[in-house]
Short mmCIF file of C-alpha atoms in Angstrom, two decimals:
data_model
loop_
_atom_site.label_atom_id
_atom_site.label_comp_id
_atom_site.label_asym_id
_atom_site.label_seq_id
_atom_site.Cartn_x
_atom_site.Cartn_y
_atom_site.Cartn_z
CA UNK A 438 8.16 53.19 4.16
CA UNK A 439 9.38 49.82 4.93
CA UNK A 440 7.65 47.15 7.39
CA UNK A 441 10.23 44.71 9.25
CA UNK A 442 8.90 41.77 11.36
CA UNK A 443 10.55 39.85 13.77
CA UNK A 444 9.98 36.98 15.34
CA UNK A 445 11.50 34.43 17.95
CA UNK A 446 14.01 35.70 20.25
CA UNK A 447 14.54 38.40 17.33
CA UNK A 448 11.68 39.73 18.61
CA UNK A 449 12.31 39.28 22.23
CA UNK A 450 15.12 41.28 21.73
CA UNK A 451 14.57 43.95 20.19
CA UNK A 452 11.37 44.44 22.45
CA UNK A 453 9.06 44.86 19.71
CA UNK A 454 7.22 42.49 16.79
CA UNK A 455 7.05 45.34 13.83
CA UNK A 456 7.71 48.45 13.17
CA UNK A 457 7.83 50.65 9.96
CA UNK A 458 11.11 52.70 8.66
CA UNK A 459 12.14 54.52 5.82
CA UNK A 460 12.58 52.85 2.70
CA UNK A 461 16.64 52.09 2.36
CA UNK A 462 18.94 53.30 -0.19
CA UNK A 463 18.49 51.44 -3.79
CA UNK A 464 20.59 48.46 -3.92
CA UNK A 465 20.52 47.95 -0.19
CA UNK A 466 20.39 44.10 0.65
CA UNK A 467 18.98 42.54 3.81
CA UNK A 468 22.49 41.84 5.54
CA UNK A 469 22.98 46.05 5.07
CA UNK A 470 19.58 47.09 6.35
CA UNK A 471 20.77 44.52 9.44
CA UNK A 472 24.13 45.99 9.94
CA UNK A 473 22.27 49.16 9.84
CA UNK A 474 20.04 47.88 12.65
CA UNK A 475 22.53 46.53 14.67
CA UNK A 476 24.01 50.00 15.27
CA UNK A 477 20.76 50.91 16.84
CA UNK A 478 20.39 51.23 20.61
CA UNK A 479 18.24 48.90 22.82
CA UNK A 480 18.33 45.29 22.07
CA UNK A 481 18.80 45.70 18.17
CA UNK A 482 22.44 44.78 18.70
CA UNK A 483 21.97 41.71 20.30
CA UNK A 484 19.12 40.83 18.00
CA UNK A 485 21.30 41.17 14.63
CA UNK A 486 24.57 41.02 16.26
CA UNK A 487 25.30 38.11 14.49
CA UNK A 488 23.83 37.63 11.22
CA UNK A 489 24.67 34.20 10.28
CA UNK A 490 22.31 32.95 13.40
CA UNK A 491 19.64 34.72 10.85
CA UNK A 492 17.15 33.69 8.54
CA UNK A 493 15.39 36.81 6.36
CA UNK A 494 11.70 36.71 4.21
CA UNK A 495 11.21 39.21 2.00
CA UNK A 496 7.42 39.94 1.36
CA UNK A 497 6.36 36.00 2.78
CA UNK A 498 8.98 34.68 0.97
CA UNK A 499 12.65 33.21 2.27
CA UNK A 500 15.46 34.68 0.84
CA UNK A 501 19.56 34.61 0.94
CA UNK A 502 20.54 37.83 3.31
CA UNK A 503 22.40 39.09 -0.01
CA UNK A 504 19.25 39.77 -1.69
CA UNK A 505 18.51 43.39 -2.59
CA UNK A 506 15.35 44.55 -0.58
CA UNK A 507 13.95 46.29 -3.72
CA UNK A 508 10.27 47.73 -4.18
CA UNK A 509 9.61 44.90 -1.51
CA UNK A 510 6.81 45.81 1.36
CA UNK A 511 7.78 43.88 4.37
CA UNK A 512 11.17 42.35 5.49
CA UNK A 513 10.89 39.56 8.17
CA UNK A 514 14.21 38.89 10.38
CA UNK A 515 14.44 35.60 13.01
CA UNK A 516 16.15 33.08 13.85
CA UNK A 517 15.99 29.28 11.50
CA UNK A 518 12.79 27.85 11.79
CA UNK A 519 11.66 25.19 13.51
CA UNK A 520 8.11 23.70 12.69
CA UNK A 521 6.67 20.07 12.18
CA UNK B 1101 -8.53 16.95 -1.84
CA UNK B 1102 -6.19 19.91 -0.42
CA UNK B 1103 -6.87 21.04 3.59
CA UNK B 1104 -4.47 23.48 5.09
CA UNK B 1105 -5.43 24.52 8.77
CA UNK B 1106 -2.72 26.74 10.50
CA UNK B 1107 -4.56 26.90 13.86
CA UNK B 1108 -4.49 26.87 17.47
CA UNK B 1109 -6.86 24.14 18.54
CA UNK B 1110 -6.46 20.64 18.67
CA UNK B 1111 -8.51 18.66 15.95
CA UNK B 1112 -10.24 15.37 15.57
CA UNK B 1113 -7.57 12.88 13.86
CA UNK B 1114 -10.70 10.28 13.64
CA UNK B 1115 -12.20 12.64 11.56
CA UNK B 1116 -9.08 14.36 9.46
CA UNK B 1117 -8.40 10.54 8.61
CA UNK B 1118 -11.98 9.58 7.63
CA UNK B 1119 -12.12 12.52 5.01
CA UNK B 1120 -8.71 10.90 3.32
CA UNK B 1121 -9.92 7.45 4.11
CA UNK B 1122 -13.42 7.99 1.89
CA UNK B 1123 -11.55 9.33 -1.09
CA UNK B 1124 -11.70 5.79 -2.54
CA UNK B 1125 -7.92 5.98 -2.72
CA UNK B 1126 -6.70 2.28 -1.21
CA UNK B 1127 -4.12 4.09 1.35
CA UNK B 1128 -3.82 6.63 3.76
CA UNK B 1129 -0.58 7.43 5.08
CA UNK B 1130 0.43 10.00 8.71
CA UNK B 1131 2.31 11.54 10.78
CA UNK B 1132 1.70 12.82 13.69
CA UNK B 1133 3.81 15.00 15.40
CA UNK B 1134 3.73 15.21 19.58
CA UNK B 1135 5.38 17.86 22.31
CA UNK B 1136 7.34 15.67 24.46
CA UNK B 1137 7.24 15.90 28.06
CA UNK B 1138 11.23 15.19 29.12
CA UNK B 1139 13.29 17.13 31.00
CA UNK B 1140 11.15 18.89 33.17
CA UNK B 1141 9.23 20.48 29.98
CA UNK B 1142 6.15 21.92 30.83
CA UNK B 1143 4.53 23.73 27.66
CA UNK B 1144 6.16 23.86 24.23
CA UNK B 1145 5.10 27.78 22.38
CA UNK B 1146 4.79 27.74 19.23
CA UNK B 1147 5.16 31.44 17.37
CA UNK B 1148 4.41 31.53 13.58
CA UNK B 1149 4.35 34.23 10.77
CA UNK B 1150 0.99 34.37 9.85
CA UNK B 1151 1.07 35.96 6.48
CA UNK B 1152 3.91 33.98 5.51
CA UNK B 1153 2.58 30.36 6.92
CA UNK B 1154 -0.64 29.53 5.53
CA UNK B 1155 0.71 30.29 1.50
CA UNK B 1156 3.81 28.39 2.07
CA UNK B 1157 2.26 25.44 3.36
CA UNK B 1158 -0.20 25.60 0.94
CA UNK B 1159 2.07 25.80 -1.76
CA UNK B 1160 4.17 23.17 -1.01
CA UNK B 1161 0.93 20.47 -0.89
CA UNK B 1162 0.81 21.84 -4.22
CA UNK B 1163 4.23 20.73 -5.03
CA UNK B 1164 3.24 17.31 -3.05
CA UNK B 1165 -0.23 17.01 -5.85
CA UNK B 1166 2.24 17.73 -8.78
CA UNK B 1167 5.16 14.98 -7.63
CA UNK B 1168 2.94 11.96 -6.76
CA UNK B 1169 -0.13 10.76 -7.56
CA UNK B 1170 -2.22 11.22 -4.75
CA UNK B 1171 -5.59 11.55 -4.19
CA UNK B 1172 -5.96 14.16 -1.15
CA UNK B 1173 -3.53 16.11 1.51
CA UNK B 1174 -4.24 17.42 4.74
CA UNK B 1175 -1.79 19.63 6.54
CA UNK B 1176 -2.46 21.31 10.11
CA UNK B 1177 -0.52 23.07 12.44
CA UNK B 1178 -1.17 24.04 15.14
CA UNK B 1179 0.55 27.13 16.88
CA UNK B 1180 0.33 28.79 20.69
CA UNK B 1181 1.18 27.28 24.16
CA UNK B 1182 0.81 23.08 23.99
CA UNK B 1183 1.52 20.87 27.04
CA UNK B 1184 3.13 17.60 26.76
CA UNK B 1185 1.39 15.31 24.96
CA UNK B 1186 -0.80 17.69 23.04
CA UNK B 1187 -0.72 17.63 19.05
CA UNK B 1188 1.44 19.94 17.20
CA UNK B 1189 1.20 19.03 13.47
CA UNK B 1190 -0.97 16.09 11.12
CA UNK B 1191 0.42 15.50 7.79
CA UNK B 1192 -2.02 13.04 5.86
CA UNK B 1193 -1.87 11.58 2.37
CA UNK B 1194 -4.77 9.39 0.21
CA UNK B 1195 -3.16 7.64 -2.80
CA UNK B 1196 -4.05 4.93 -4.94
CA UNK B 1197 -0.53 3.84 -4.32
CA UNK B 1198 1.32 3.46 -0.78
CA UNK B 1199 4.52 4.20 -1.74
CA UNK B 1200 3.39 7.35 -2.76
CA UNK B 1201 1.11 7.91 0.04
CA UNK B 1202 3.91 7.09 2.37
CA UNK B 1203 6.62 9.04 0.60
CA UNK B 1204 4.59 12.15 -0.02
CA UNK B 1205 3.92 12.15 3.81
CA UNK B 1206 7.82 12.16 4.98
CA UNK B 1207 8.17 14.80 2.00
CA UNK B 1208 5.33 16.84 3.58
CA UNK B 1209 6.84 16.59 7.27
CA UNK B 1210 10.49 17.17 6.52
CA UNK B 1211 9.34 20.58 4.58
CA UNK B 1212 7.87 21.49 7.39
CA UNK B 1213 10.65 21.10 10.03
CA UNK B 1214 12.41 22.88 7.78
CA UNK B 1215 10.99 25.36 6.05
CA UNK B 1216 7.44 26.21 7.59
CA UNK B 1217 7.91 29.99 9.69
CA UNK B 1218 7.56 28.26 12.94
CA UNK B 1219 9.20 28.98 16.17
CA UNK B 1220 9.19 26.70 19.15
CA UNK B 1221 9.94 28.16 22.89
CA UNK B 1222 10.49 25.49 25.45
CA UNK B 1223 9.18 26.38 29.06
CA UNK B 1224 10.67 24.35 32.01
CA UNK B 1225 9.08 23.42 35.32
CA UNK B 1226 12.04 25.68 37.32
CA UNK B 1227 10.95 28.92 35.00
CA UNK B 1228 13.66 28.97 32.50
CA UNK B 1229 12.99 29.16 29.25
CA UNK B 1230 14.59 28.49 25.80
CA UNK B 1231 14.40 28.83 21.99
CA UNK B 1232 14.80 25.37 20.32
CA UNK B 1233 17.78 25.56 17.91
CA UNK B 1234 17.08 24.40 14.15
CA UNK B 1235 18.58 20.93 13.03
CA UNK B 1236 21.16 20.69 10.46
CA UNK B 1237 19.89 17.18 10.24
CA UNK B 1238 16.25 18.39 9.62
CA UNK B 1239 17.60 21.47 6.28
CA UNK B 1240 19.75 18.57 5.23
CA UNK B 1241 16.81 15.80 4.81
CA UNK B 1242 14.48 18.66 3.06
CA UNK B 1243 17.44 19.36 0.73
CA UNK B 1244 17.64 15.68 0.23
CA UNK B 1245 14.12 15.74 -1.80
CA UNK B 1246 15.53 17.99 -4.32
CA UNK B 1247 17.82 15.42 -5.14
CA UNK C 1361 4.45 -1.46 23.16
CA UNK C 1362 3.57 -3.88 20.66
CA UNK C 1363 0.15 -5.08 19.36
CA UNK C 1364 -0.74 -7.37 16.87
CA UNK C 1365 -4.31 -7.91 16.08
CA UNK C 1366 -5.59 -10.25 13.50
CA UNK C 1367 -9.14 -9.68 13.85
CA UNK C 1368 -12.61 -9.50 11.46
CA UNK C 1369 -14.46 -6.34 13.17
CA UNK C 1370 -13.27 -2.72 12.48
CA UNK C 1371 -11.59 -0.68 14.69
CA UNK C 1372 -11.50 2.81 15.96
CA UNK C 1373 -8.55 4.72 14.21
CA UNK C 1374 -8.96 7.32 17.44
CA UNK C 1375 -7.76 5.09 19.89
CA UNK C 1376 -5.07 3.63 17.74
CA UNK C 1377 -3.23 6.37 17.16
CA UNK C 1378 -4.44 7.81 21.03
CA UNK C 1379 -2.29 4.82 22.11
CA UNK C 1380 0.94 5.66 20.36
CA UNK C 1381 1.08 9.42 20.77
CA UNK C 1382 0.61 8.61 25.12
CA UNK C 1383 3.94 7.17 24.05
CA UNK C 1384 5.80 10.48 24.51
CA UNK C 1385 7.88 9.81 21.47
CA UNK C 1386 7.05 13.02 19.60
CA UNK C 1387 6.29 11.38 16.18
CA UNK C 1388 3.45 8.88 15.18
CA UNK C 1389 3.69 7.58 11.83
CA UNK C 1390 0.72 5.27 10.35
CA UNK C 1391 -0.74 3.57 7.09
CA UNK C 1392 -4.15 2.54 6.93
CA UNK C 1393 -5.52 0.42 3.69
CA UNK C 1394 -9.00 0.55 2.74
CA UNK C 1395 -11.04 -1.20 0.37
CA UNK C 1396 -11.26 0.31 -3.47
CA UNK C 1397 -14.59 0.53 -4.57
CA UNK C 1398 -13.72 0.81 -8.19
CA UNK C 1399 -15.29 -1.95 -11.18
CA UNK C 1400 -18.41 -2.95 -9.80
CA UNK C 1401 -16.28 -4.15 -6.70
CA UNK C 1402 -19.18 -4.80 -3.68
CA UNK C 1403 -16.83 -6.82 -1.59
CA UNK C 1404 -13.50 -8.08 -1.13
CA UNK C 1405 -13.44 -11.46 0.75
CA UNK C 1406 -9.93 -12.13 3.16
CA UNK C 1407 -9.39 -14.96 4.17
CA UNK C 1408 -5.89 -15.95 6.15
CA UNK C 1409 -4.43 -18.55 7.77
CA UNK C 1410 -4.74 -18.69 11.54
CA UNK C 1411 -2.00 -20.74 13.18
CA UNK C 1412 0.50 -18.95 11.14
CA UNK C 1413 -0.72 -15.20 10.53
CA UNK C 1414 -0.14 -13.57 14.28
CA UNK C 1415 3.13 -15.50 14.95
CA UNK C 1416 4.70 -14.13 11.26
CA UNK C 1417 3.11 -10.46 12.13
CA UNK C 1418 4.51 -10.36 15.69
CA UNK C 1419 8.10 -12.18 14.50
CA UNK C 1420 8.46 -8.94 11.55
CA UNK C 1421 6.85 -6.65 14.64
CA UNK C 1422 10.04 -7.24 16.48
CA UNK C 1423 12.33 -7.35 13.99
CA UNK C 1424 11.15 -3.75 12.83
CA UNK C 1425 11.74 -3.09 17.13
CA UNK C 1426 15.22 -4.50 16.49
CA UNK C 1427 15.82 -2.34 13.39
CA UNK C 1428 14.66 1.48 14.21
CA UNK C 1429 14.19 2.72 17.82
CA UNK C 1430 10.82 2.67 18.37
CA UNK C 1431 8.19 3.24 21.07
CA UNK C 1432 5.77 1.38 20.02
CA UNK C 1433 4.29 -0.59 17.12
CA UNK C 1434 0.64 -1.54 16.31
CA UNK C 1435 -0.14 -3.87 13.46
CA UNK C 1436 -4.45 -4.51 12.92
CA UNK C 1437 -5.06 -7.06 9.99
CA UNK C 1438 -8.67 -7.92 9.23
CA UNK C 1439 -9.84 -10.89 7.82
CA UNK C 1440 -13.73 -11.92 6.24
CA UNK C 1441 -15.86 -10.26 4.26
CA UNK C 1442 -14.85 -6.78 3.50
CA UNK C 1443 -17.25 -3.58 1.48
CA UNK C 1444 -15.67 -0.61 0.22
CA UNK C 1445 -14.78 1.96 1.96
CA UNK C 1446 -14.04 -0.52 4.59
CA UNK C 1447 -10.36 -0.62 6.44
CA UNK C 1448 -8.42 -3.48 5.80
CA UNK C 1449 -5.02 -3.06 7.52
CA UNK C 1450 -3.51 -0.43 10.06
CA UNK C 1451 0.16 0.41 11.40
CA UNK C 1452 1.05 2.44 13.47
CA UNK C 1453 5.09 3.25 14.63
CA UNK C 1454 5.55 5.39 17.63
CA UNK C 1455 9.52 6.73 17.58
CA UNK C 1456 11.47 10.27 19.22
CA UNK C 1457 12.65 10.46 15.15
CA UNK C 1458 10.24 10.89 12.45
CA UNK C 1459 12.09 9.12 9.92
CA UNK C 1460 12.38 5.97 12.06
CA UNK C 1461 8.44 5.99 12.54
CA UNK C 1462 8.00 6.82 8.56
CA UNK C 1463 10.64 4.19 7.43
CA UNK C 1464 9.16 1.59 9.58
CA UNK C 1465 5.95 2.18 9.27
CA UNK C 1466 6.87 1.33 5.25
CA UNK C 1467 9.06 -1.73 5.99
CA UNK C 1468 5.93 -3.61 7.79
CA UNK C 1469 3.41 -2.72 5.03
CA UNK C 1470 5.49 -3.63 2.95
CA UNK C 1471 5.87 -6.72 4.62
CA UNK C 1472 2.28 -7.45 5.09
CA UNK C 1473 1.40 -6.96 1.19
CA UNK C 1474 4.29 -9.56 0.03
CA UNK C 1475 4.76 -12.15 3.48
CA UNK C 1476 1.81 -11.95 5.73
CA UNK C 1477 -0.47 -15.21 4.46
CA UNK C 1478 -3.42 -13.74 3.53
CA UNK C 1479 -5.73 -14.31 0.39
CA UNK C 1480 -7.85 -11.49 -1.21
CA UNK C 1481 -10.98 -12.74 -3.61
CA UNK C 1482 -13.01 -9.58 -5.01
CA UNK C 1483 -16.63 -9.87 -5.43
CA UNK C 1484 -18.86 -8.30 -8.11
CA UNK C 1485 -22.36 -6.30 -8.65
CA UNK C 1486 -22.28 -8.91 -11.42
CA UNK C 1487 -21.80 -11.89 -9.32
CA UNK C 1488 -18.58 -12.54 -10.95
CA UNK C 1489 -15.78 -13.52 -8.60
CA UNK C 1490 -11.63 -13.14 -8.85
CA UNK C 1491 -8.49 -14.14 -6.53
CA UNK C 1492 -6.55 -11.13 -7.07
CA UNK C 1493 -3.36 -12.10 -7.43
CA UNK C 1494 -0.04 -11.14 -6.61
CA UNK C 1495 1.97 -8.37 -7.92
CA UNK C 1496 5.86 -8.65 -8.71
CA UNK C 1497 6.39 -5.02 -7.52
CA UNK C 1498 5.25 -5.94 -3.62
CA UNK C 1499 7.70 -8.85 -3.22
CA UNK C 1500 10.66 -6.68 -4.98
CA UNK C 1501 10.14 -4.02 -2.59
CA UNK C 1502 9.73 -6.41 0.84
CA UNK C 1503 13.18 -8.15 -0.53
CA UNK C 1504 14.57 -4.40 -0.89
CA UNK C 1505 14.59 -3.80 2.98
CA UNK C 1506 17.00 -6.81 2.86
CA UNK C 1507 19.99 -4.83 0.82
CA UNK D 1320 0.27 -39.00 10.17
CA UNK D 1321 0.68 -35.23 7.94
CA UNK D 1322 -1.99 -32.54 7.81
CA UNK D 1323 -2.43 -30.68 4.78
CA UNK D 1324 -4.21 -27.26 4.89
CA UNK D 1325 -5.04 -25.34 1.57
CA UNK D 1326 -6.10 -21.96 0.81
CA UNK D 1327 -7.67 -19.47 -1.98
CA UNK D 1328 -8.16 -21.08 -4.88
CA UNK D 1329 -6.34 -24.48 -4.12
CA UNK D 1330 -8.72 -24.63 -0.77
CA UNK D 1331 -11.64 -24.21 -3.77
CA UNK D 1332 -10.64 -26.20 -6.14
CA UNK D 1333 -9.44 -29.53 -4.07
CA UNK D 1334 -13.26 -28.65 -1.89
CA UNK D 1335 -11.90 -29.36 0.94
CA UNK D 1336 -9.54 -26.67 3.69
CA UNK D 1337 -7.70 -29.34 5.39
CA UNK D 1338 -6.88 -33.46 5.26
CA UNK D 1339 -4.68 -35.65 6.75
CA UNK D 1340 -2.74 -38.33 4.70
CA UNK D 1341 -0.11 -41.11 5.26
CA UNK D 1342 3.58 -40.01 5.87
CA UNK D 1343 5.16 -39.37 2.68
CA UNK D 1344 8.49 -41.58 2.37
CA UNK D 1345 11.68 -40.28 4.20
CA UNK D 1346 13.44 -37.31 1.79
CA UNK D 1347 10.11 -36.71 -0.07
CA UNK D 1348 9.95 -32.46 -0.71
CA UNK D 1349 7.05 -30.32 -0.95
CA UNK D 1350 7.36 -30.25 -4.21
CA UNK D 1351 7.56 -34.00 -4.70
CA UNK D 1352 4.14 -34.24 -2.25
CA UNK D 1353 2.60 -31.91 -4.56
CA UNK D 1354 2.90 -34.26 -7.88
CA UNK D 1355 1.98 -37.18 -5.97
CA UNK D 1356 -1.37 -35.05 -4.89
CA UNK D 1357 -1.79 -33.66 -8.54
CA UNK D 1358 -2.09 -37.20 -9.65
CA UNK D 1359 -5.19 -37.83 -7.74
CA UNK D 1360 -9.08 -37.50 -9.10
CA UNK D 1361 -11.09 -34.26 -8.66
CA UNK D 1362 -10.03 -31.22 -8.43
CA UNK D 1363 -6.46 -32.18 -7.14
CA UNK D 1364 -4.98 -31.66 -10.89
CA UNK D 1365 -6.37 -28.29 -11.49
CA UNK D 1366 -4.98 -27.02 -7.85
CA UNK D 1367 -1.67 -28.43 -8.06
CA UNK D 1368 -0.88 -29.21 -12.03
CA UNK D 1369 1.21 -25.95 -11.99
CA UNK D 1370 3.79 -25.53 -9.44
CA UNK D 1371 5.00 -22.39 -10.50
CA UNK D 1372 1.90 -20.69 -9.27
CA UNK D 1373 1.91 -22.36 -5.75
CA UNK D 1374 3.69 -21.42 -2.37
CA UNK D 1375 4.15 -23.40 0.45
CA UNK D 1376 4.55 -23.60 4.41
CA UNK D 1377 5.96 -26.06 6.79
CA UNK D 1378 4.76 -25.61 10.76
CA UNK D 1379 3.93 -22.25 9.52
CA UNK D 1380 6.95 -21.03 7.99
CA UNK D 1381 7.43 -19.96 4.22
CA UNK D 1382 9.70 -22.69 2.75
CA UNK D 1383 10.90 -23.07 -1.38
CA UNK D 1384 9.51 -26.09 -3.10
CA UNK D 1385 12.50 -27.74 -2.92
CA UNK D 1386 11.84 -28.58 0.73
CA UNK D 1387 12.30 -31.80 2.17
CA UNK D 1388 8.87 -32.39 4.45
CA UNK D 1389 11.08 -33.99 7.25
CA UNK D 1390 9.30 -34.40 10.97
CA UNK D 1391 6.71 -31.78 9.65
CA UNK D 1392 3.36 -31.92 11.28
CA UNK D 1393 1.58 -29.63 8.51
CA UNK D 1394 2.29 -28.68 5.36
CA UNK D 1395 0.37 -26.04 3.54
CA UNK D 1396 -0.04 -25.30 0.08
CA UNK D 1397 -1.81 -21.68 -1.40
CA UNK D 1398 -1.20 -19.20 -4.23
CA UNK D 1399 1.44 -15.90 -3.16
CA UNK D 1400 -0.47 -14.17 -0.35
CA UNK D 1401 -1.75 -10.84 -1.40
CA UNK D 1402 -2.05 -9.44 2.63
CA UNK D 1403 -2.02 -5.72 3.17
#
């Protein structure tokens, strides 16, 4: 199994703040598992829609969307960040 | 001296300066950063990753120790609703040397406009409500200290 | 807002910085020096020169106004008899852009070590006593806001 | 009439933070006032014998050395300021 997290309007979106899948194919990179996603129904569309207005971390750490997801634990999907 | 506080209250900067004050260090350098209250703004929300924000944070005040010689760092965010006016982030330095207090300060800041997992929501007096887009300017000036 | 204080008693750091955040400007930038305590140090003694020390602060006060757009700037510069631990100097930049609060906030410290007419004499446990003089490095880097 | 005001160690070594003397001539400079004063008795010589280690004001602006003292009401003479 595979946790995502979302955050932002990511969240808002897709109506939800986590949930747990199954673990993609091998080789699978974050911009497949949000293609995959974005073929969902409900809000996932508009959430991923458009993945250059997103910003992935793979287990508390940012990565490039062309990064293989791996053994990793939990993939977080939103929007750039904004802090300070 | 290393403080990270990734927290909803507001804090005491009297006392947050003090502690980096009495570290013998000659100079204390901050910046404080304040929700504005233009445009009909009524509470700025502030939404963070919580396993992901604390480490980060911490871990770039560990870069901050390694680059220049500095004496103590506080970082502290704060996250939740905030009004106008109200505190949103303290970045404070101690170093022997106030270039380096100074510099290690608008390091600290521009890291975290860009790179801390913070995201602000704007709420307006009429209802309406939006997310507050990320600055080019602000991932261009962190890329600028890798220079 | 603009304040220049040239004063001997201490001052509360809370209020200072209370003043320039009410500002609305989103971003507070400030430096404080305080007295080392290192070598037997057990005072430093300032000692300025009246007529000309608040009308040089407030003339490099508004040309740091003139140069970044600020909110508001606050300058404190004690003079007399000074232990360690003690604060020294504070300023504090008020601005809607963090680097124009940081990067002024440097320019008048800057400007205070190498231009503002003050005199420093150290005091120590063994009743020895020293001007301290100045250093090459704080006038090359006042003269560098000038490229 | 022109008052003279010295600080730091010039205040301590010439004993005195302020005195008023005769007009130099018309043209004199700072630096030209300051040899005339380094000729005098006491501690005049020892505050003033090395020019290279003093700065000046006139009315309460910096000036170079090289100043001509003009319609100056005060002229003040102290090591580089070490403020800040």
């Amino acid at each position: 199994m595979l946790t995502l997290v979302y955050f932002a309007w990511v969240r808002e979106s897709i109506g939800r703040d986590e949930e747990r899948i199954e673990r993609p194919a091998p080789g699978t990179t974050v911009a497949g598992l949000i293609a995959t996603l974005a073929a969902r129904e409900g809000g996932y569309a508009e959430a991923l829609g458009d993945p250059t207005k997103l910003r992935a971390a793979i287990d508390q750490h940012f990565v490039p969307l062309d990064t293989v997801i791996g053994e990793a634990r939990e993939v977080a999907l939103f929007p750039p960040v904004t802090g300070g | 001296m290393k403080r990270v506080a990734i927290q909803s209250g507001d804090f005491d900067m009297a006392a947050e300066l003090a502690a980096l004050e009495s570290l013998g260090g000659g100079g204390v350098a901050s910046f404080t950063g304040v929700v504005r209250g233009e445009s009909g703004l009524i509470a700025l929300e502030l939404e963070h990753y919580p396993a992901m924000t604390a480490p980060q944070v911490d871990r770039i005040v560990d870069e901050a120790l390694a680059r220049w010689p500095l004496l103590g760092v506080s970082v502290i965010h704060r996250f939740g609703r905030l009004e106008p006016g109200a505190r949103i982030v303290f970045v404070g330095t101690a170093s022997r040397h106030r270039a380096a207090a100074l510099a290690s300060c608008a390091f600290l800041i521009d890291w975290l406009k860009s790179h801390a997992p913070f995201w602000k929501k704007e709420h307006f007096a009429d209802g309406a409500t939006a997310w507050v887009a990320a600055q080019a300017e602000d991932e261009a000036k962190a890329q600028g200290w890798n220079a």
